[in-house]
C-alpha atoms as a printed R data frame, in Angstrom:
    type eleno elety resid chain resno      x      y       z
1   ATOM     1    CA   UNK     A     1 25.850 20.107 -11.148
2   ATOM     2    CA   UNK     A     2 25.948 23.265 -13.590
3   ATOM     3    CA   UNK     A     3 23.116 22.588 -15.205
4   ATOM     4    CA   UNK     A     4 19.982 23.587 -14.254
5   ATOM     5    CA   UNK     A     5 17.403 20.830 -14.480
6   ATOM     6    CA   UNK     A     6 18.837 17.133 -13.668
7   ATOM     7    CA   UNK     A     7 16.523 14.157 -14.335
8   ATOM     8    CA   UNK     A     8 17.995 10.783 -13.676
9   ATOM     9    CA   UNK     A     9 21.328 11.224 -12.347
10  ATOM    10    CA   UNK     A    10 23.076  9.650  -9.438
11  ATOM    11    CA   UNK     A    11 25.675 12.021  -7.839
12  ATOM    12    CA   UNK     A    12 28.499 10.269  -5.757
13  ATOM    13    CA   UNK     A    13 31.547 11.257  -3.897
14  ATOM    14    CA   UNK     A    14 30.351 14.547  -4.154
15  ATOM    15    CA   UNK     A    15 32.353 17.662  -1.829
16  ATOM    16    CA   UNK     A    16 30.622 20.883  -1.949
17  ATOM    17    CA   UNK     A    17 31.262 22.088   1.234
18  ATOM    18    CA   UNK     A    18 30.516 25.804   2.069
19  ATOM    19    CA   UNK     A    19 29.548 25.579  -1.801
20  ATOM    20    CA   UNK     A    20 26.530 27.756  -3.146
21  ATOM    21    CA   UNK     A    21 24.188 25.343  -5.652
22  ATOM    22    CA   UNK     A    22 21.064 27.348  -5.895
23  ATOM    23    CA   UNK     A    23 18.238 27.553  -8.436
24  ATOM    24    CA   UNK     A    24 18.531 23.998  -9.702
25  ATOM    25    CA   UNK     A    25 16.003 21.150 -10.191
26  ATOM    26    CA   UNK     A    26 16.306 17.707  -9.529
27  ATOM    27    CA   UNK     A    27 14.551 15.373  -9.927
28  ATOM    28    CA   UNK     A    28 14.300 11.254  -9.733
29  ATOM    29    CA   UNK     A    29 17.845 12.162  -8.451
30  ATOM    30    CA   UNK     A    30 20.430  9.745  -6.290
31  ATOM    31    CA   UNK     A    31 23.261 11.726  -4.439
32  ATOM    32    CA   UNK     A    32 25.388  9.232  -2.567
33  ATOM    33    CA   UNK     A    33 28.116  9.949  -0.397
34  ATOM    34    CA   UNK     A    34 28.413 13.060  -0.786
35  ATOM    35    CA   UNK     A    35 29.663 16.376   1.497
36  ATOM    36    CA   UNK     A    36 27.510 19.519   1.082
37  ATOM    37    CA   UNK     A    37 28.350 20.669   4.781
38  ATOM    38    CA   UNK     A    38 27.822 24.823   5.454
39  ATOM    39    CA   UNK     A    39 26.474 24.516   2.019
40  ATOM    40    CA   UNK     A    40 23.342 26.449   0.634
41  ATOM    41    CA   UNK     A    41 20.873 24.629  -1.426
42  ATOM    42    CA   UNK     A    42 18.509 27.737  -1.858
43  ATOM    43    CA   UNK     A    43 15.499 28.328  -4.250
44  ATOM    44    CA   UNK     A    44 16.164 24.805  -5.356
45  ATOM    45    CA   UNK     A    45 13.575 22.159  -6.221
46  ATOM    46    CA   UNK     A    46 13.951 17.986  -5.174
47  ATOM    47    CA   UNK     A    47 11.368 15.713  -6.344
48  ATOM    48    CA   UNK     A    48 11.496 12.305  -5.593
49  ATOM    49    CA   UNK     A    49 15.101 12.090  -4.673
50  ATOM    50    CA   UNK     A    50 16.951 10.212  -2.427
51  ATOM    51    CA   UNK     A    51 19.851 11.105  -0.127
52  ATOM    52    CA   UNK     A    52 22.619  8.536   1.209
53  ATOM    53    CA   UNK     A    53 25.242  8.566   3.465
54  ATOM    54    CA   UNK     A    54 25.643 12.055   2.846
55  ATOM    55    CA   UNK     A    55 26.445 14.877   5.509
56  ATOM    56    CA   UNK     A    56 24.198 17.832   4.701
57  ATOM    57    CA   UNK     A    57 24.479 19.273   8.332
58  ATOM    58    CA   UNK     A    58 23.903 23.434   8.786
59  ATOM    59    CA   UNK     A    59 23.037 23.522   5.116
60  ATOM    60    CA   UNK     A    60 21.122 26.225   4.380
61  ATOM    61    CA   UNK     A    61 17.292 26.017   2.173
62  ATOM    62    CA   UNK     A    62 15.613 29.157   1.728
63  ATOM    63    CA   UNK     A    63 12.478 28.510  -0.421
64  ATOM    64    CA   UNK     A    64 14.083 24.842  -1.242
65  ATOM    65    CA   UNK     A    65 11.075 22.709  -2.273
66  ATOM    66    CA   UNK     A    66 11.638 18.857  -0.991
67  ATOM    67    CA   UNK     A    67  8.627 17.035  -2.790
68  ATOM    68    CA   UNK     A    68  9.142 13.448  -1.946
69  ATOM    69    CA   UNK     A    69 12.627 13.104  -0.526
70  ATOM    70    CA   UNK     A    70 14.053 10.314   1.075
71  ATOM    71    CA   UNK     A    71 17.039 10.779   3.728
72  ATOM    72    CA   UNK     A    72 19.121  7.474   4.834
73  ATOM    73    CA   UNK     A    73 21.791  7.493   6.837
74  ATOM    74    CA   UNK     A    74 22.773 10.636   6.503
75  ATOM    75    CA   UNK     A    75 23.881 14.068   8.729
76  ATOM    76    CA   UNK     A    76 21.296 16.628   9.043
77  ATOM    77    CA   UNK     A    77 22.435 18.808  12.078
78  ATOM    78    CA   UNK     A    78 21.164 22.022  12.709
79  ATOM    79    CA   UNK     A    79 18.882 22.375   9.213
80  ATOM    80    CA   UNK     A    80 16.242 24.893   9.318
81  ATOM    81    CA   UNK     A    81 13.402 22.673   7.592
82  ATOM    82    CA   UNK     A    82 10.689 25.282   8.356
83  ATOM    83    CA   UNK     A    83 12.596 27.640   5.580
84  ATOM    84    CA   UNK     A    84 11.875 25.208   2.814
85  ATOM    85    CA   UNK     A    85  8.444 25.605   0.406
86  ATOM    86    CA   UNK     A    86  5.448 24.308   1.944
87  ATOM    87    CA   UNK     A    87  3.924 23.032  -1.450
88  ATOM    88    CA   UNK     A    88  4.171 19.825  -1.533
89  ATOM    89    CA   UNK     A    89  6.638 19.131   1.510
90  ATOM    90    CA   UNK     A    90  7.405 15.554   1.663
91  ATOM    91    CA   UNK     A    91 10.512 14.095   3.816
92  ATOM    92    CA   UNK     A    92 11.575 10.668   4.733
93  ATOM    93    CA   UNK     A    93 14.131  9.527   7.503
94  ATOM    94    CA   UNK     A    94 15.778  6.653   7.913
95  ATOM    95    CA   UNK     A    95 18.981  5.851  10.384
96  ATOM    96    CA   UNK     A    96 19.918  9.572  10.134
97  ATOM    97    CA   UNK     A    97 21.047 12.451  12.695
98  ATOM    98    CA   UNK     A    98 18.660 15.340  12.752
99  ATOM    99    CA   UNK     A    99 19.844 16.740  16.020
100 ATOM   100    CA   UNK     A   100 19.178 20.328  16.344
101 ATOM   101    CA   UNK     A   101 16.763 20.489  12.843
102 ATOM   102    CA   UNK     A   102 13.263 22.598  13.564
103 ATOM   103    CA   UNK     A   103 10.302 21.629  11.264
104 ATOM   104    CA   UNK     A   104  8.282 24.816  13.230
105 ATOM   105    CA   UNK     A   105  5.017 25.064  12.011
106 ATOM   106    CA   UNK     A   106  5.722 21.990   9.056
107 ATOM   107    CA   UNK     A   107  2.987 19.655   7.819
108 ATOM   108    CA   UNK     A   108  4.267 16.949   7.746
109 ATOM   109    CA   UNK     A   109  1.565 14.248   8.105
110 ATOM   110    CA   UNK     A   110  2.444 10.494   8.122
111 ATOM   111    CA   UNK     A   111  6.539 11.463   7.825
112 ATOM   112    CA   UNK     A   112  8.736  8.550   8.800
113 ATOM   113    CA   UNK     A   113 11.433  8.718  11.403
114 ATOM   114    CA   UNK     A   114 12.877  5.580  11.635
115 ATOM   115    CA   UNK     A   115 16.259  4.672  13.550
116 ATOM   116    CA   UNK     A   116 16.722  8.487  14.183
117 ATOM   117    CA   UNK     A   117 18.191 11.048  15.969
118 ATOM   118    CA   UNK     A   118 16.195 13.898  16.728
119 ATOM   119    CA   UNK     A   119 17.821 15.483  20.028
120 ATOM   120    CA   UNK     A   120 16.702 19.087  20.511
121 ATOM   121    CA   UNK     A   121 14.635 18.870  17.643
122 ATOM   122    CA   UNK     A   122 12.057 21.866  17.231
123 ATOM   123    CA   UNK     A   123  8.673 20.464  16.446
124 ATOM   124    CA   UNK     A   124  6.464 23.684  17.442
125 ATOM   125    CA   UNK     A   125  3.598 24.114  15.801
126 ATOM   126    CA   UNK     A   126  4.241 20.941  13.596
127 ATOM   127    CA   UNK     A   127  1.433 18.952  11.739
128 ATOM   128    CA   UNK     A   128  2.714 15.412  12.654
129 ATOM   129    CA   UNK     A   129 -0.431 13.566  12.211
130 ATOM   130    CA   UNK     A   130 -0.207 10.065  11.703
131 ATOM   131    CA   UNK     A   131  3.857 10.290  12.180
132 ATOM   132    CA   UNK     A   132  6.217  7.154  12.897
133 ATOM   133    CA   UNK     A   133  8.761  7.731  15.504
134 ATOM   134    CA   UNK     A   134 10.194  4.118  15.089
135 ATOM   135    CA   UNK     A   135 13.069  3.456  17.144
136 ATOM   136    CA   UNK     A   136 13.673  7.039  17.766
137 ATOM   137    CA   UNK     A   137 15.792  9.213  20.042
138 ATOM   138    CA   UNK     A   138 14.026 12.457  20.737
139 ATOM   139    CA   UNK     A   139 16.315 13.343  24.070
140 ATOM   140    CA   UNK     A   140 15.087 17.358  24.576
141 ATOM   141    CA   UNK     A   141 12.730 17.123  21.340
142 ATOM   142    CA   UNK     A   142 10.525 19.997  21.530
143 ATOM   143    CA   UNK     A   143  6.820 19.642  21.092
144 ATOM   144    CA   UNK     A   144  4.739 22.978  21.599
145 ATOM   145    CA   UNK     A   145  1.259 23.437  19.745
146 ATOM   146    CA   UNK     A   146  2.396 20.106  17.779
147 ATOM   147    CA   UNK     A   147 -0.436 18.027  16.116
148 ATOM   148    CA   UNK     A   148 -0.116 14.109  17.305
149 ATOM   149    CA   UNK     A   149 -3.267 12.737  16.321
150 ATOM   150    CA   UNK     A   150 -2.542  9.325  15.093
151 ATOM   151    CA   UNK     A   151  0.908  9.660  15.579
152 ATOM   152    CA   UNK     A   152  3.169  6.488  16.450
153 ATOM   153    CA   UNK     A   153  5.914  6.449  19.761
154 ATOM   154    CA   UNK     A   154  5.314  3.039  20.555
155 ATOM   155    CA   UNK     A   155  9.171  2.384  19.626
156 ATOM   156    CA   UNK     A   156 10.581  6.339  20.332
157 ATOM   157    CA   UNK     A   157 12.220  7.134  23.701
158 ATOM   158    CA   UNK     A   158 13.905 10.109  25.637
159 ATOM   159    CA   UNK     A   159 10.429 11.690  24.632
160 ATOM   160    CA   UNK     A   160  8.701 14.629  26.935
161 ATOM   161    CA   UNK     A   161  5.284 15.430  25.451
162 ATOM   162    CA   UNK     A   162  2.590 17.573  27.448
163 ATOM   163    CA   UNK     A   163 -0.605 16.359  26.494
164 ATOM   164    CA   UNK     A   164 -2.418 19.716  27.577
165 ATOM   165    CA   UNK     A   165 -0.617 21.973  24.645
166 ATOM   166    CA   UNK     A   166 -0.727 19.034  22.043
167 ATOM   167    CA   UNK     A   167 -3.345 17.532  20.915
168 ATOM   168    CA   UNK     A   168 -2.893 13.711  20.476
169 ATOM   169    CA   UNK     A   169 -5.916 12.150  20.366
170 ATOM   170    CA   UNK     A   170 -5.434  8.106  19.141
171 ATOM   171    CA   UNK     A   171 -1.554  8.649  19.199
172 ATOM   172    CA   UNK     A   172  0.250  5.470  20.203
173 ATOM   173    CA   UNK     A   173  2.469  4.677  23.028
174 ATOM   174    CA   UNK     A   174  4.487  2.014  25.139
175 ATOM   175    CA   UNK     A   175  3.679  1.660  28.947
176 ATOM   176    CA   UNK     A   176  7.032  2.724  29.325
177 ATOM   177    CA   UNK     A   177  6.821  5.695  27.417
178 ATOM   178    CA   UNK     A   178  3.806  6.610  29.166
179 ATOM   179    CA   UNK     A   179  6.594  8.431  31.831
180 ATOM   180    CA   UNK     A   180  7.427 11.086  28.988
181 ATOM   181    CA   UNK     A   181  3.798 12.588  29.203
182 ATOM   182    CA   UNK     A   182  3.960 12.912  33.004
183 ATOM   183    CA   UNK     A   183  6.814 14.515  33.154
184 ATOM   184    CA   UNK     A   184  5.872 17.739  33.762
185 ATOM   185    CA   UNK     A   185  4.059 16.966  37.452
186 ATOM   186    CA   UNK     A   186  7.540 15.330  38.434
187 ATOM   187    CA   UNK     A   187  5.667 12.195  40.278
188 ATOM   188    CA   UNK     A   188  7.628  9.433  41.221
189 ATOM   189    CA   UNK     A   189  5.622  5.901  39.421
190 ATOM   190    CA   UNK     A   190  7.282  2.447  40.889
């Protein structure tokens, strides 16, 4: 990974961990298996790439530009998403463990969460229009100023949303998820 551009490649079996690889580009990239733990992926560009069973938790990405990136099965505790590059922010999750991430203040309209974990995830000030939460776990999830509209919970759970700071207007839900936008007037519902 000394090089500075990368078209093409698939890296596997990969351990960087608490390794610097900053001011790279990749792109049409495949990194499988790999370990970039504690790592820092700074000032580094990612378009359309695809991460897979790799752990990537507390890795840092100042001013990292993710421009169509797809995440599957991988780690992702604790990464500050709302210090990557705006331009062109595009993220994909599937089956992965985002516990502790924040996307504050990210647009991230029609981003797919599916088969996640998102506990204590920081969604404030988010742009999730038209989001899928399919089959995921947002136990403690906060959502604070975070755009809904559209958005899709009919399959998420653990969920507490107030509907009076975020607007949500044709967002979907399940009757039994229904409880996670009461929450906060702690009536009983039998």
């Amino acid at each position: 990974m000394e090089d500075l551009i990368h078209i093409g490649k698939i890296f596997e079996k990969v351990l960087a961990i608490g390794k610097k690889i900053n001011h790279r580009e990749f792109e049409d990239c495949i990194f499988k298996n790999c370990d970039f733990s504690n790592g820092d992926f700074s000032y580094n560009t990612f378009i359309d790439c695809e991460f897979t069973d790799c752990n990537l938790s507390m890795l840092a990405l100042v001013n990292t530009g993710l421009k169509t990136v797809r995440f599957k099965n991988c780690k992702l505790l604790g990464i500050p998403f709302y210090q990557c590059e705006d331009f062109l922010f595009s993220v994909d999750f599937e089956e992965c463990i985002l516990d502790y991430a924040s996307f504050a203040n990210k647009k991230m309209t029609k981003t797919r969460f599916q088969s996640c974990s998102l506990k204590e995830v920081s969604f404030i000030g988010t742009n999730l229009t038209g989001a899928v939460f399919e089959n995921a776990n947002l136990d403690h999830a906060i959502f604070n100023t975070t755009q809904l509209a559209g958005a899709d919970f009919t399959t998420a759970y653990n969920y507490k949303i107030d509907p009076q700071v975020n607007p949500m207007k044709k967002a979907k839900f399940s009757n039994i998820g229904i409880l996670g936008l009461l929450d906060k007037y702690d009536i009983k519902i039998e």
